[in-house]
Amino acid sequence: MGAFEAATFAVGEREFLLDGRPLRLLSGALHYFRVHEAQWDHRLATLRALGLNCVETYVPWNLHEPRPGEVRDVDAPGRFLDAAGRAGLRAIVRPGPYLCAEWENGGLPHWLTGPLGRRVRTADPAYLRAVERWFTVLLPQITARQCTVGGPVVLVQVENEYGSYGTDAAYLTWLAELLGARGVTVPLFTSDGPEDHMLTGGSVAGVLAAVNFGSGAREAFAALRRHRPSGPLFCAELWCGWFAHWGEPPAPDDPGRAARELRAALECGASVNLYMAHGGTSFGGHAGANRAGELHDGPLQPTVTSYDYAAPIDERGRPTAKFALFREALAP
Protein backbone atom coordinates (compact mmCIF):
# COMPACT_ATOMS: atom_id res chain seq x y z
CA MET A 1 0.00 0.00 0.00
CA GLY A 2 2.82 2.42 0.72
CA ALA A 3 6.17 3.14 2.29
CA PHE A 4 5.02 3.17 5.91
CA GLU A 5 4.71 0.75 8.77
CA ALA A 6 1.68 0.87 11.05
CA ALA A 7 1.97 3.80 13.44
CA THR A 8 -0.01 5.94 15.84
CA PHE A 9 -0.59 9.63 15.20
CA ALA A 10 -1.81 11.86 17.98
CA VAL A 11 -2.44 15.47 18.93
CA GLY A 12 -0.08 16.42 21.74
CA GLU A 13 0.00 19.43 24.03
CA ARG A 14 2.13 21.43 21.59
CA GLU A 15 3.04 19.07 18.73
CA PHE A 16 1.78 16.27 16.56
CA LEU A 17 3.14 12.93 17.72
CA LEU A 18 3.98 9.98 15.46
CA ASP A 19 4.53 6.92 17.64
CA GLY A 20 5.06 9.35 20.49
CA ARG A 21 7.75 11.39 18.72
CA PRO A 22 7.19 15.00 17.57
CA LEU A 23 6.40 15.43 13.89
CA ARG A 24 5.88 18.71 12.10
CA LEU A 25 3.59 18.29 9.11
CA LEU A 26 4.95 20.09 6.06
CA SER A 27 2.08 19.53 3.69
CA GLY A 28 0.99 20.66 0.26
CA ALA A 29 -2.48 20.69 -1.27
CA LEU A 30 -2.82 18.64 -4.44
CA HIS A 31 -6.34 17.67 -5.51
CA TYR A 32 -6.40 14.28 -7.23
CA PHE A 33 -9.44 15.34 -9.26
CA ARG A 34 -7.58 18.31 -10.76
CA VAL A 35 -4.66 16.22 -12.04
CA HIS A 36 -4.79 13.35 -14.54
CA GLU A 37 -4.12 10.08 -12.76
CA ALA A 38 -1.17 9.29 -15.04
CA GLN A 39 0.51 12.40 -13.63
CA TRP A 40 -0.09 11.73 -9.93
CA ASP A 41 3.28 10.04 -9.33
CA HIS A 42 5.19 12.88 -10.96
CA ARG A 43 3.33 15.59 -9.05
CA LEU A 44 3.72 13.78 -5.73
CA ALA A 45 7.44 13.26 -6.35
CA THR A 46 7.73 16.98 -7.05
CA LEU A 47 6.06 17.72 -3.71
CA ARG A 48 8.73 15.58 -2.05
CA ALA A 49 11.41 17.48 -3.95
CA LEU A 50 9.94 20.72 -2.60
CA GLY A 51 10.72 19.49 0.92
CA LEU A 52 7.25 18.37 1.97
CA ASN A 53 6.43 15.26 3.99
CA CYS A 54 2.64 15.29 3.51
CA VAL A 55 -0.04 15.90 0.87
CA GLU A 56 -3.58 17.17 1.37
CA THR A 57 -6.65 16.59 -0.79
CA TYR A 58 -10.38 17.22 -0.77
CA VAL A 59 -12.98 14.70 -1.99
CA PRO A 60 -15.77 16.29 -4.10
CA TRP A 61 -19.07 14.55 -3.45
CA ASN A 62 -20.75 15.84 -6.63
CA LEU A 63 -18.00 14.41 -8.83
CA HIS A 64 -18.52 10.91 -7.44
CA GLU A 65 -22.32 10.93 -7.05
CA PRO A 66 -23.70 13.04 -9.93
CA ARG A 67 -27.17 11.56 -9.41
CA PRO A 68 -28.69 10.03 -6.26
CA GLY A 69 -27.31 6.54 -5.80
CA GLU A 70 -25.18 6.68 -8.97
CA VAL A 71 -21.69 6.47 -7.52
CA ARG A 72 -18.78 6.80 -9.94
CA ASP A 73 -15.11 5.92 -9.42
CA VAL A 74 -15.29 6.08 -5.64
CA ASP A 75 -12.00 4.18 -5.63
CA ALA A 76 -10.15 7.24 -6.97
CA PRO A 77 -9.40 8.77 -3.53
CA GLY A 78 -7.99 5.45 -2.41
CA ARG A 79 -5.79 5.13 -5.48
CA PHE A 80 -4.47 8.63 -4.89
CA LEU A 81 -3.72 7.89 -1.25
CA ASP A 82 -1.88 4.74 -2.33
CA ALA A 83 0.19 6.86 -4.70
CA ALA A 84 0.95 9.27 -1.85
CA GLY A 85 2.13 6.37 0.29
CA ARG A 86 4.38 5.10 -2.50
CA ALA A 87 5.87 8.59 -2.72
CA GLY A 88 6.64 8.54 1.00
CA LEU A 89 4.12 11.25 1.84
CA ARG A 90 1.72 11.30 4.75
CA ALA A 91 -1.79 12.46 3.85
CA ILE A 92 -4.50 14.80 5.13
CA VAL A 93 -7.99 14.13 3.77
CA ARG A 94 -10.80 16.69 3.71
CA PRO A 95 -13.95 14.74 2.77
CA GLY A 96 -16.39 17.59 3.32
CA PRO A 97 -19.24 17.09 2.70
CA TYR A 98 -18.83 20.78 1.79
CA LEU A 99 -15.47 21.78 0.29
CA CYS A 100 -15.46 25.28 -1.19
CA ALA A 101 -12.17 24.70 -3.11
CA GLU A 102 -13.45 26.92 -5.93
CA TRP A 103 -15.29 23.79 -7.07
CA GLU A 104 -18.79 23.68 -8.52
CA ASN A 105 -21.39 24.03 -5.74
CA GLY A 106 -18.64 23.57 -3.15
CA GLY A 107 -18.71 19.85 -3.87
CA LEU A 108 -22.33 19.40 -2.83
CA PRO A 109 -24.54 17.61 -5.39
CA HIS A 110 -27.08 19.78 -7.18
CA TRP A 111 -29.76 17.16 -6.60
CA LEU A 112 -29.33 17.78 -2.88
CA THR A 113 -28.97 21.56 -2.72
CA GLY A 114 -31.83 22.11 -5.17
CA PRO A 115 -34.59 20.64 -2.98
CA LEU A 116 -33.02 21.54 0.39
CA GLY A 117 -31.69 25.04 -0.27
CA ARG A 118 -30.41 26.59 2.94
CA ARG A 119 -31.11 23.40 4.89
CA VAL A 120 -27.80 21.95 3.66
CA ARG A 121 -24.87 22.22 6.07
CA THR A 122 -27.27 22.08 9.01
CA ALA A 123 -28.70 19.36 11.23
CA ASP A 124 -31.70 19.03 8.91
CA PRO A 125 -32.66 15.30 8.93
CA ALA A 126 -32.93 15.00 5.13
CA TYR A 127 -29.48 16.48 4.68
CA LEU A 128 -27.96 14.29 7.39
CA ARG A 129 -29.43 11.15 5.82
CA ALA A 130 -27.83 12.00 2.47
CA VAL A 131 -24.45 12.74 4.09
CA GLU A 132 -24.54 9.50 6.04
CA ARG A 133 -25.30 7.48 2.90
CA TRP A 134 -22.42 9.14 1.03
CA PHE A 135 -19.91 8.79 3.86
CA THR A 136 -20.83 5.14 4.29
CA VAL A 137 -19.72 4.64 0.67
CA LEU A 138 -16.69 6.95 0.73
CA LEU A 139 -15.05 6.49 4.09
CA PRO A 140 -13.77 2.92 3.58
CA GLN A 141 -11.40 4.42 0.98
CA ILE A 142 -9.92 6.55 3.77
CA THR A 143 -10.14 4.27 6.80
CA ALA A 144 -8.38 1.43 4.98
CA ARG A 145 -5.43 3.76 4.47
CA GLN A 146 -4.99 5.24 7.93
CA CYS A 147 -1.53 5.27 9.45
CA THR A 148 -2.61 2.75 12.07
CA VAL A 149 -2.72 0.07 9.37
CA GLY A 150 0.37 1.25 7.48
CA GLY A 151 -1.34 3.79 5.25
CA PRO A 152 -0.50 7.47 4.79
CA VAL A 153 -3.60 9.13 6.33
CA VAL A 154 -2.86 10.98 9.58
CA LEU A 155 -5.61 13.65 9.74
CA VAL A 156 -9.22 13.95 8.56
CA GLN A 157 -11.11 17.24 8.46
CA VAL A 158 -14.61 17.85 9.79
CA GLU A 159 -16.54 19.95 7.21
CA ASN A 160 -14.65 22.99 5.87
CA GLU A 161 -14.42 26.57 7.14
CA TYR A 162 -17.84 26.19 8.68
CA GLY A 163 -17.41 29.28 10.84
CA SER A 164 -17.61 31.38 7.67
CA TYR A 165 -21.07 29.93 7.01
CA GLY A 166 -22.98 28.96 10.12
CA THR A 167 -23.08 28.17 13.83
CA ASP A 168 -24.91 24.83 13.93
CA ALA A 169 -22.82 23.10 16.58
CA ALA A 170 -25.16 20.10 16.57
CA TYR A 171 -24.39 19.51 12.88
CA LEU A 172 -20.62 19.68 13.36
CA THR A 173 -20.76 17.41 16.40
CA TRP A 174 -22.92 14.91 14.52
CA LEU A 175 -20.47 14.94 11.61
CA ALA A 176 -17.47 14.34 13.87
CA GLU A 177 -19.30 11.47 15.55
CA LEU A 178 -20.26 9.99 12.18
CA LEU A 179 -16.63 9.99 11.05
CA GLY A 180 -15.69 8.11 14.20
CA ALA A 181 -18.59 5.67 13.87
CA ARG A 182 -17.55 4.88 10.30
CA GLY A 183 -14.02 3.96 11.31
CA VAL A 184 -11.94 7.14 11.29
CA THR A 185 -9.50 6.64 14.16
CA VAL A 186 -6.82 9.20 13.25
CA PRO A 187 -7.27 12.69 14.74
CA LEU A 188 -9.95 14.96 13.35
CA PHE A 189 -9.57 18.71 12.82
CA THR A 190 -11.51 21.78 11.77
CA SER A 191 -10.12 24.76 9.88
CA ASP A 192 -11.38 28.33 9.81
CA GLY A 193 -10.29 31.88 9.27
CA PRO A 194 -8.39 33.44 12.19
CA GLU A 195 -11.33 35.50 13.42
CA ASP A 196 -13.12 34.92 16.68
CA HIS A 197 -16.59 34.38 15.20
CA MET A 198 -15.19 31.92 12.64
CA LEU A 199 -13.28 29.92 15.21
CA THR A 200 -16.30 29.90 17.51
CA GLY A 201 -18.75 28.84 14.81
CA GLY A 202 -16.53 26.32 13.08
CA SER A 203 -14.81 24.45 15.89
CA VAL A 204 -15.90 21.30 17.72
CA ALA A 205 -15.20 20.53 21.36
CA GLY A 206 -12.46 17.93 21.65
CA VAL A 207 -11.41 18.31 17.99
CA LEU A 208 -8.18 20.02 16.91
CA ALA A 209 -8.80 23.51 15.50
CA ALA A 210 -6.62 24.97 12.73
CA VAL A 211 -6.51 28.36 11.02
CA ASN A 212 -6.30 29.37 7.36
CA PHE A 213 -4.55 32.53 6.20
CA GLY A 214 -2.15 34.01 3.68
CA SER A 215 -0.34 36.51 5.90
CA GLY A 216 -0.03 37.59 9.51
CA ALA A 217 0.97 34.23 10.98
CA ARG A 218 1.65 35.51 14.49
CA GLU A 219 -1.68 37.29 14.71
CA ALA A 220 -3.53 34.30 13.28
CA PHE A 221 -1.99 31.87 15.74
CA ALA A 222 -2.62 34.31 18.60
CA ALA A 223 -6.30 34.24 17.66
CA LEU A 224 -6.21 30.44 17.63
CA ARG A 225 -4.59 30.36 21.06
CA ARG A 226 -7.41 32.51 22.46
CA HIS A 227 -9.72 29.65 21.62
CA ARG A 228 -7.36 26.70 22.05
CA PRO A 229 -4.63 27.30 24.66
CA SER A 230 -3.06 23.91 23.91
CA GLY A 231 -2.56 21.66 20.93
CA PRO A 232 -0.29 21.96 17.88
CA LEU A 233 -0.34 25.17 15.89
CA PHE A 234 -1.55 24.22 12.43
CA CYS A 235 -2.20 26.37 9.37
CA ALA A 236 -4.44 24.11 7.31
CA GLU A 237 -4.33 26.51 4.35
CA LEU A 238 -1.35 28.80 3.91
CA TRP A 239 -2.47 30.69 0.82
CA CYS A 240 0.59 31.09 -1.38
CA GLY A 241 -1.40 32.32 -4.36
CA TRP A 242 -5.00 32.89 -5.43
CA PHE A 243 -7.54 31.86 -8.04
CA ALA A 244 -8.86 34.00 -10.90
CA HIS A 245 -12.30 34.90 -12.27
CA TRP A 246 -13.18 35.12 -15.93
CA GLY A 247 -12.71 38.63 -17.31
CA GLU A 248 -10.40 39.73 -14.52
CA PRO A 249 -6.59 39.96 -14.48
CA PRO A 250 -4.76 37.32 -12.43
CA ALA A 251 -4.20 38.18 -8.78
CA PRO A 252 -0.83 39.85 -8.12
CA ASP A 253 1.87 37.36 -7.21
CA ASP A 254 5.03 38.06 -5.24
CA PRO A 255 7.09 34.87 -4.68
CA GLY A 256 9.36 36.65 -2.18
CA ARG A 257 6.45 37.80 -0.06
CA ALA A 258 4.90 34.31 -0.14
CA ALA A 259 8.20 32.78 0.99
CA ARG A 260 8.43 35.27 3.86
CA GLU A 261 4.92 34.35 5.00
CA LEU A 262 5.87 30.67 4.93
CA ARG A 263 8.97 31.38 7.01
CA ALA A 264 6.88 33.37 9.49
CA ALA A 265 4.48 30.46 9.99
CA LEU A 266 7.36 28.01 10.42
CA GLU A 267 9.09 30.32 12.91
CA CYS A 268 5.98 30.09 15.07
CA GLY A 269 6.67 26.35 15.33
CA ALA A 270 3.58 25.50 13.30
CA SER A 271 2.73 22.72 10.92
CA VAL A 272 1.61 24.08 7.56
CA ASN A 273 -0.32 23.02 4.49
CA LEU A 274 0.55 25.01 1.38
CA TYR A 275 -2.60 25.92 -0.51
CA MET A 276 -1.93 25.15 -3.27
CA ALA A 277 1.33 23.27 -3.72
CA HIS A 278 0.08 22.27 -7.17
CA GLY A 279 -3.28 23.55 -8.33
CA GLY A 280 -3.92 21.71 -11.57
CA THR A 281 -7.05 22.21 -13.65
CA SER A 282 -10.80 22.23 -12.94
CA PHE A 283 -11.89 19.86 -15.71
CA GLY A 284 -15.34 19.32 -17.17
CA GLY A 285 -17.08 22.52 -16.14
CA HIS A 286 -16.44 21.92 -12.45
CA ALA A 287 -14.86 25.33 -11.80
CA GLY A 288 -17.02 27.14 -9.27
CA ALA A 289 -18.11 30.75 -8.90
CA ASN A 290 -18.36 33.45 -6.26
CA ARG A 291 -20.68 36.34 -5.59
CA ALA A 292 -19.04 39.76 -5.44
CA GLY A 293 -19.31 41.95 -2.36
CA GLU A 294 -18.67 41.53 1.35
CA LEU A 295 -22.11 39.94 1.80
CA HIS A 296 -21.69 37.75 -1.30
CA ASP A 297 -24.82 39.23 -2.82
CA GLY A 298 -23.27 40.89 -5.88
CA PRO A 299 -22.79 39.71 -9.47
CA LEU A 300 -21.81 36.11 -10.09
CA GLN A 301 -18.07 35.71 -10.75
CA PRO A 302 -17.26 32.38 -12.45
CA THR A 303 -13.79 30.97 -11.78
CA VAL A 304 -11.48 30.18 -14.69
CA THR A 305 -10.71 26.59 -15.62
CA SER A 306 -7.06 26.92 -14.64
CA TYR A 307 -6.39 26.34 -10.96
CA ASP A 308 -2.73 27.26 -11.28
CA TYR A 309 -3.13 29.33 -8.10
CA ALA A 310 0.35 30.82 -8.54
CA ALA A 311 1.47 27.63 -6.79
CA PRO A 312 5.15 26.66 -6.49
CA ILE A 313 4.41 23.84 -8.96
CA ASP A 314 2.53 25.36 -11.88
CA GLU A 315 -0.51 24.00 -13.73
CA ARG A 316 1.73 22.02 -16.08
CA GLY A 317 3.71 20.48 -13.24
CA ARG A 318 6.81 22.66 -13.60
CA PRO A 319 8.70 24.16 -10.63
CA THR A 320 8.48 27.96 -10.51
CA ALA A 321 10.60 30.67 -8.92
CA LYS A 322 8.39 30.24 -5.86
CA PHE A 323 9.41 26.57 -5.72
CA ALA A 324 13.07 27.45 -5.16
CA LEU A 325 12.24 30.03 -2.46
CA PHE A 326 9.87 27.67 -0.66
CA ARG A 327 12.36 24.81 -0.82
CA GLU A 328 14.93 27.01 0.89
CA ALA A 329 12.42 28.02 3.58
CA LEU A 330 11.40 24.39 4.18
CA ALA A 331 14.96 23.05 4.36
CA PRO A 332 15.91 21.74 7.82
XYZ file of C-alpha atoms in Angstrom:
332
model
C 0.000 0.000 0.000
C 2.819 2.417 0.723
C 6.175 3.139 2.289
C 5.017 3.167 5.910
C 4.712 0.747 8.772
C 1.678 0.865 11.050
C 1.975 3.805 13.440
C -0.014 5.937 15.839
C -0.592 9.625 15.196
C -1.807 11.860 17.983
C -2.442 15.466 18.931
C -0.078 16.424 21.736
C -0.003 19.429 24.029
C 2.133 21.432 21.591
C 3.044 19.070 18.728
C 1.779 16.273 16.560
C 3.138 12.929 17.722
C 3.983 9.984 15.464
C 4.527 6.924 17.642
C 5.063 9.353 20.494
C 7.751 11.386 18.718
C 7.187 14.997 17.573
C 6.399 15.427 13.895
C 5.876 18.714 12.099
C 3.593 18.291 9.109
C 4.953 20.092 6.064
C 2.082 19.528 3.693
C 0.993 20.659 0.265
C -2.477 20.688 -1.266
C -2.821 18.635 -4.439
C -6.340 17.673 -5.513
C -6.395 14.279 -7.232
C -9.437 15.343 -9.256
C -7.582 18.311 -10.763
C -4.656 16.215 -12.037
C -4.787 13.348 -14.541
C -4.125 10.081 -12.764
C -1.172 9.286 -15.037
C 0.513 12.397 -13.627
C -0.088 11.731 -9.925
C 3.275 10.035 -9.328
C 5.192 12.880 -10.962
C 3.335 15.589 -9.050
C 3.716 13.776 -5.727
C 7.439 13.260 -6.347
C 7.727 16.983 -7.053
C 6.062 17.715 -3.707
C 8.732 15.579 -2.050
C 11.410 17.484 -3.945
C 9.937 20.720 -2.599
C 10.720 19.495 0.917
C 7.250 18.369 1.970
C 6.431 15.263 3.988
C 2.643 15.290 3.512
C -0.041 15.903 0.868
C -3.585 17.173 1.374
C -6.652 16.594 -0.787
C -10.377 17.225 -0.767
C -12.979 14.696 -1.992
C -15.770 16.285 -4.101
C -19.072 14.549 -3.452
C -20.749 15.843 -6.626
C -18.001 14.406 -8.826
C -18.523 10.906 -7.444
C -22.321 10.927 -7.046
C -23.698 13.038 -9.926
C -27.170 11.560 -9.408
C -28.688 10.028 -6.261
C -27.308 6.541 -5.795
C -25.178 6.679 -8.969
C -21.686 6.466 -7.524
C -18.775 6.805 -9.939
C -15.114 5.920 -9.416
C -15.295 6.076 -5.642
C -11.998 4.177 -5.633
C -10.147 7.245 -6.967
C -9.402 8.768 -3.534
C -7.989 5.448 -2.410
C -5.789 5.128 -5.477
C -4.472 8.627 -4.889
C -3.719 7.887 -1.252
C -1.884 4.737 -2.325
C 0.193 6.861 -4.703
C 0.946 9.272 -1.850
C 2.127 6.374 0.287
C 4.379 5.097 -2.498
C 5.872 8.591 -2.721
C 6.643 8.536 1.001
C 4.116 11.246 1.836
C 1.722 11.302 4.753
C -1.793 12.459 3.854
C -4.500 14.801 5.128
C -7.992 14.126 3.774
C -10.799 16.685 3.715
C -13.953 14.738 2.772
C -16.388 17.593 3.324
C -19.245 17.086 2.699
C -18.826 20.779 1.787
C -15.466 21.780 0.294
C -15.456 25.275 -1.188
C -12.171 24.702 -3.111
C -13.454 26.920 -5.930
C -15.287 23.787 -7.074
C -18.792 23.684 -8.516
C -21.391 24.026 -5.741
C -18.644 23.573 -3.152
C -18.705 19.847 -3.868
C -22.332 19.404 -2.825
C -24.538 17.611 -5.390
C -27.084 19.780 -7.176
C -29.756 17.160 -6.596
C -29.332 17.782 -2.879
C -28.972 21.555 -2.719
C -31.832 22.115 -5.166
C -34.588 20.636 -2.976
C -33.020 21.539 0.392
C -31.688 25.039 -0.275
C -30.408 26.586 2.940
C -31.113 23.403 4.890
C -27.801 21.953 3.663
C -24.874 22.223 6.071
C -27.268 22.075 9.012
C -28.704 19.359 11.235
C -31.697 19.026 8.912
C -32.659 15.304 8.927
C -32.934 14.999 5.132
C -29.481 16.477 4.680
C -27.959 14.294 7.386
C -29.426 11.153 5.821
C -27.832 12.003 2.467
C -24.454 12.740 4.090
C -24.542 9.498 6.039
C -25.300 7.484 2.901
C -22.424 9.141 1.032
C -19.914 8.793 3.859
C -20.831 5.143 4.288
C -19.722 4.639 0.672
C -16.691 6.953 0.727
C -15.046 6.493 4.089
C -13.768 2.920 3.578
C -11.404 4.423 0.982
C -9.920 6.550 3.766
C -10.142 4.271 6.801
C -8.384 1.428 4.978
C -5.428 3.762 4.466
C -4.986 5.238 7.927
C -1.532 5.266 9.447
C -2.615 2.751 12.074
C -2.721 0.073 9.366
C 0.367 1.250 7.476
C -1.343 3.789 5.253
C -0.503 7.470 4.794
C -3.595 9.132 6.326
C -2.863 10.984 9.577
C -5.612 13.655 9.744
C -9.222 13.951 8.556
C -11.112 17.243 8.457
C -14.611 17.852 9.790
C -16.538 19.951 7.206
C -14.649 22.995 5.872
C -14.419 26.574 7.139
C -17.839 26.189 8.676
C -17.412 29.278 10.837
C -17.611 31.376 7.671
C -21.066 29.931 7.005
C -22.977 28.959 10.124
C -23.078 28.169 13.826
C -24.909 24.834 13.932
C -22.825 23.103 16.583
C -25.164 20.099 16.568
C -24.388 19.510 12.883
C -20.618 19.676 13.358
C -20.763 17.410 16.400
C -22.922 14.911 14.515
C -20.473 14.938 11.607
C -17.467 14.338 13.869
C -19.302 11.469 15.552
C -20.263 9.992 12.180
C -16.629 9.990 11.054
C -15.688 8.106 14.201
C -18.593 5.674 13.873
C -17.555 4.878 10.300
C -14.024 3.956 11.315
C -11.937 7.136 11.290
C -9.496 6.642 14.160
C -6.818 9.203 13.246
C -7.271 12.688 14.740
C -9.953 14.965 13.348
C -9.566 18.711 12.820
C -11.513 21.778 11.771
C -10.121 24.757 9.877
C -11.383 28.332 9.811
C -10.288 31.882 9.270
C -8.393 33.442 12.195
C -11.333 35.498 13.417
C -13.121 34.921 16.683
C -16.585 34.378 15.201
C -15.191 31.923 12.637
C -13.276 29.918 15.212
C -16.297 29.901 17.505
C -18.753 28.844 14.813
C -16.532 26.319 13.084
C -14.806 24.445 15.885
C -15.904 21.299 17.716
C -15.195 20.528 21.363
C -12.457 17.925 21.647
C -11.408 18.306 17.987
C -8.175 20.023 16.914
C -8.797 23.513 15.502
C -6.619 24.971 12.735
C -6.513 28.355 11.023
C -6.303 29.365 7.355
C -4.545 32.526 6.201
C -2.148 34.012 3.681
C -0.345 36.509 5.900
C -0.033 37.587 9.513
C 0.973 34.233 10.980
C 1.650 35.506 14.490
C -1.679 37.295 14.714
C -3.532 34.304 13.276
C -1.990 31.874 15.740
C -2.622 34.306 18.600
C -6.305 34.235 17.663
C -6.210 30.436 17.627
C -4.585 30.360 21.060
C -7.407 32.507 22.460
C -9.724 29.653 21.622
C -7.356 26.697 22.048
C -4.626 27.297 24.659
C -3.060 23.910 23.915
C -2.564 21.663 20.933
C -0.294 21.958 17.881
C -0.338 25.172 15.888
C -1.549 24.219 12.429
C -2.196 26.372 9.366
C -4.443 24.115 7.306
C -4.331 26.514 4.347
C -1.345 28.801 3.911
C -2.473 30.686 0.817
C 0.595 31.086 -1.376
C -1.396 32.317 -4.362
C -5.000 32.886 -5.429
C -7.538 31.864 -8.042
C -8.859 33.999 -10.898
C -12.299 34.897 -12.270
C -13.178 35.119 -15.928
C -12.705 38.627 -17.312
C -10.395 39.734 -14.517
C -6.592 39.963 -14.477
C -4.761 37.324 -12.432
C -4.203 38.178 -8.783
C -0.833 39.854 -8.124
C 1.872 37.363 -7.214
C 5.034 38.055 -5.237
C 7.093 34.870 -4.677
C 9.362 36.646 -2.176
C 6.450 37.800 -0.055
C 4.903 34.311 -0.145
C 8.196 32.777 0.993
C 8.429 35.270 3.861
C 4.919 34.347 5.000
C 5.867 30.673 4.932
C 8.966 31.384 7.011
C 6.879 33.373 9.490
C 4.483 30.461 9.995
C 7.359 28.014 10.418
C 9.094 30.322 12.907
C 5.978 30.086 15.074
C 6.672 26.352 15.330
C 3.582 25.498 13.302
C 2.734 22.719 10.920
C 1.607 24.085 7.563
C -0.321 23.017 4.493
C 0.554 25.014 1.377
C -2.600 25.924 -0.513
C -1.932 25.147 -3.266
C 1.335 23.271 -3.721
C 0.085 22.266 -7.173
C -3.278 23.554 -8.328
C -3.917 21.707 -11.568
C -7.055 22.210 -13.651
C -10.803 22.230 -12.945
C -11.893 19.865 -15.711
C -15.335 19.318 -17.172
C -17.082 22.515 -16.145
C -16.436 21.921 -12.454
C -14.862 25.327 -11.799
C -17.022 27.144 -9.270
C -18.108 30.746 -8.899
C -18.363 33.453 -6.257
C -20.678 36.345 -5.591
C -19.037 39.760 -5.442
C -19.312 41.947 -2.357
C -18.667 41.529 1.352
C -22.109 39.942 1.803
C -21.690 37.751 -1.297
C -24.815 39.226 -2.824
C -23.272 40.893 -5.885
C -22.793 39.712 -9.474
C -21.811 36.112 -10.088
C -18.073 35.706 -10.749
C -17.258 32.379 -12.445
C -13.795 30.968 -11.784
C -11.478 30.184 -14.690
C -10.713 26.591 -15.616
C -7.057 26.921 -14.640
C -6.392 26.344 -10.960
C -2.730 27.256 -11.283
C -3.134 29.333 -8.100
C 0.351 30.816 -8.539
C 1.474 27.630 -6.792
C 5.153 26.660 -6.489
C 4.406 23.836 -8.965
C 2.526 25.363 -11.878
C -0.506 23.998 -13.732
C 1.730 22.021 -16.083
C 3.712 20.478 -13.237
C 6.815 22.664 -13.596
C 8.699 24.164 -10.635
C 8.483 27.955 -10.508
C 10.602 30.671 -8.919
C 8.392 30.243 -5.862
C 9.414 26.567 -5.724
C 13.067 27.452 -5.155
C 12.243 30.028 -2.457
C 9.869 27.668 -0.663
C 12.357 24.809 -0.823
C 14.925 27.013 0.887
C 12.423 28.020 3.580
C 11.395 24.385 4.177
C 14.956 23.048 4.362
C 15.906 21.741 7.825
